[in-house]
């Protein structure tokens, strides 16, 4: 369930923050105001960026592996199994008749 952030502003127009608190509620069920746990006055909901986990995203893993390989490139001792050997770029026999560089 997402966390919803609320802020109680004591005195309203004074602009002083009485309490900041977060409540875990079902998605879409957060009211626009909740009673403040410190003073009981209605605290307005704050709109914050969703706190989504980036740890499992493909983009995050790509960034991680790019940063790692920048300082310590991965050592490859043999071709990746299932790939064609280097130099044999095409299997079309007509391509063998093409002129070759000397
Ligand atoms: Zn308060």
mmCIF file of C-alpha atoms in Angstrom, residues 26-90:
data_model
loop_
_atom_site.group_PDB
_atom_site.id
_atom_site.type_symbol
_atom_site.label_atom_id
_atom_site.label_comp_id
_atom_site.label_asym_id
_atom_site.label_seq_id
_atom_site.Cartn_x
_atom_site.Cartn_y
_atom_site.Cartn_z
ATOM 1 C CA UNK A 26 -5.149 1.639 0.268
ATOM 2 C CA UNK A 27 -4.454 3.159 -3.132
ATOM 3 C CA UNK A 28 -6.931 5.920 -3.920
ATOM 4 C CA UNK A 29 -8.529 5.930 -0.466
ATOM 5 C CA UNK A 30 -6.511 8.797 1.047
ATOM 6 C CA UNK A 31 -8.740 11.695 2.153
ATOM 7 C CA UNK A 32 -7.656 15.281 1.481
ATOM 8 C CA UNK A 33 -7.248 15.878 5.231
ATOM 9 C CA UNK A 34 -6.754 13.774 8.363
ATOM 10 C CA UNK A 35 -6.735 14.770 12.044
ATOM 11 C CA UNK A 36 -3.245 15.736 13.191
ATOM 12 C CA UNK A 37 -1.787 13.227 15.721
ATOM 13 C CA UNK A 38 -0.226 16.111 17.713
ATOM 14 C CA UNK A 39 -3.026 18.670 18.012
ATOM 15 C CA UNK A 40 -6.098 17.118 16.386
ATOM 16 C CA UNK A 41 -6.561 19.877 13.826
ATOM 17 C CA UNK A 42 -7.170 18.773 10.229
ATOM 18 C CA UNK A 43 -3.853 18.156 8.482
ATOM 19 C CA UNK A 44 -3.770 18.679 4.723
ATOM 20 C CA UNK A 45 -2.484 16.002 2.413
ATOM 21 C CA UNK A 46 0.863 16.714 0.808
ATOM 22 C CA UNK A 47 1.481 15.613 -2.740
ATOM 23 C CA UNK A 48 4.870 13.960 -3.020
ATOM 24 C CA UNK A 49 6.665 11.932 -5.639
ATOM 25 C CA UNK A 50 5.723 8.268 -5.353
ATOM 26 C CA UNK A 51 8.357 6.306 -3.448
ATOM 27 C CA UNK A 52 8.815 3.517 -5.964
ATOM 28 C CA UNK A 53 11.605 1.011 -5.673
ATOM 29 C CA UNK A 54 14.174 1.281 -8.428
ATOM 30 C CA UNK A 55 16.125 -1.773 -7.327
ATOM 31 C CA UNK A 56 14.341 -4.176 -9.639
ATOM 32 C CA UNK A 57 14.000 -2.012 -12.726
ATOM 33 C CA UNK A 58 15.837 -2.934 -15.897
ATOM 34 C CA UNK A 59 17.074 0.621 -16.383
ATOM 35 C CA UNK A 60 18.587 0.693 -12.910
ATOM 36 C CA UNK A 61 20.408 -2.627 -13.497
ATOM 37 C CA UNK A 62 21.746 -1.320 -16.816
ATOM 38 C CA UNK A 63 23.098 1.826 -15.152
ATOM 39 C CA UNK A 64 24.675 -0.282 -12.405
ATOM 40 C CA UNK A 65 26.426 -2.653 -14.834
ATOM 41 C CA UNK A 66 27.599 0.252 -17.013
ATOM 42 C CA UNK A 67 29.152 2.005 -14.034
ATOM 43 C CA UNK A 68 30.796 -1.240 -12.859
ATOM 44 C CA UNK A 69 32.282 -2.077 -16.273
ATOM 45 C CA UNK A 70 33.719 1.441 -16.628
ATOM 46 C CA UNK A 71 36.347 0.738 -13.947
ATOM 47 C CA UNK A 72 36.549 -3.074 -14.084
ATOM 48 C CA UNK A 73 35.658 -4.444 -17.521
ATOM 49 C CA UNK A 74 34.450 -8.000 -17.488
ATOM 50 C CA UNK A 75 37.113 -10.464 -18.746
ATOM 51 C CA UNK A 76 35.934 -12.725 -21.561
ATOM 52 C CA UNK A 77 38.117 -15.821 -22.242
ATOM 53 C CA UNK A 78 36.009 -17.529 -24.902
ATOM 54 C CA UNK A 79 33.288 -16.619 -27.354
ATOM 55 C CA UNK A 80 29.770 -16.674 -26.031
ATOM 56 C CA UNK A 81 28.317 -20.135 -26.778
ATOM 57 C CA UNK A 82 25.830 -20.169 -29.620
ATOM 58 C CA UNK A 83 27.374 -17.261 -31.499
ATOM 59 C CA UNK A 84 29.171 -17.507 -34.827
ATOM 60 C CA UNK A 85 32.967 -17.235 -34.833
ATOM 61 C CA UNK A 86 34.442 -13.842 -35.649
ATOM 62 C CA UNK A 87 35.338 -13.253 -39.303
ATOM 63 C CA UNK A 88 32.503 -15.362 -40.670
ATOM 64 C CA UNK A 89 30.067 -12.514 -41.013
ATOM 65 C CA UNK A 90 27.729 -14.073 -43.562
#
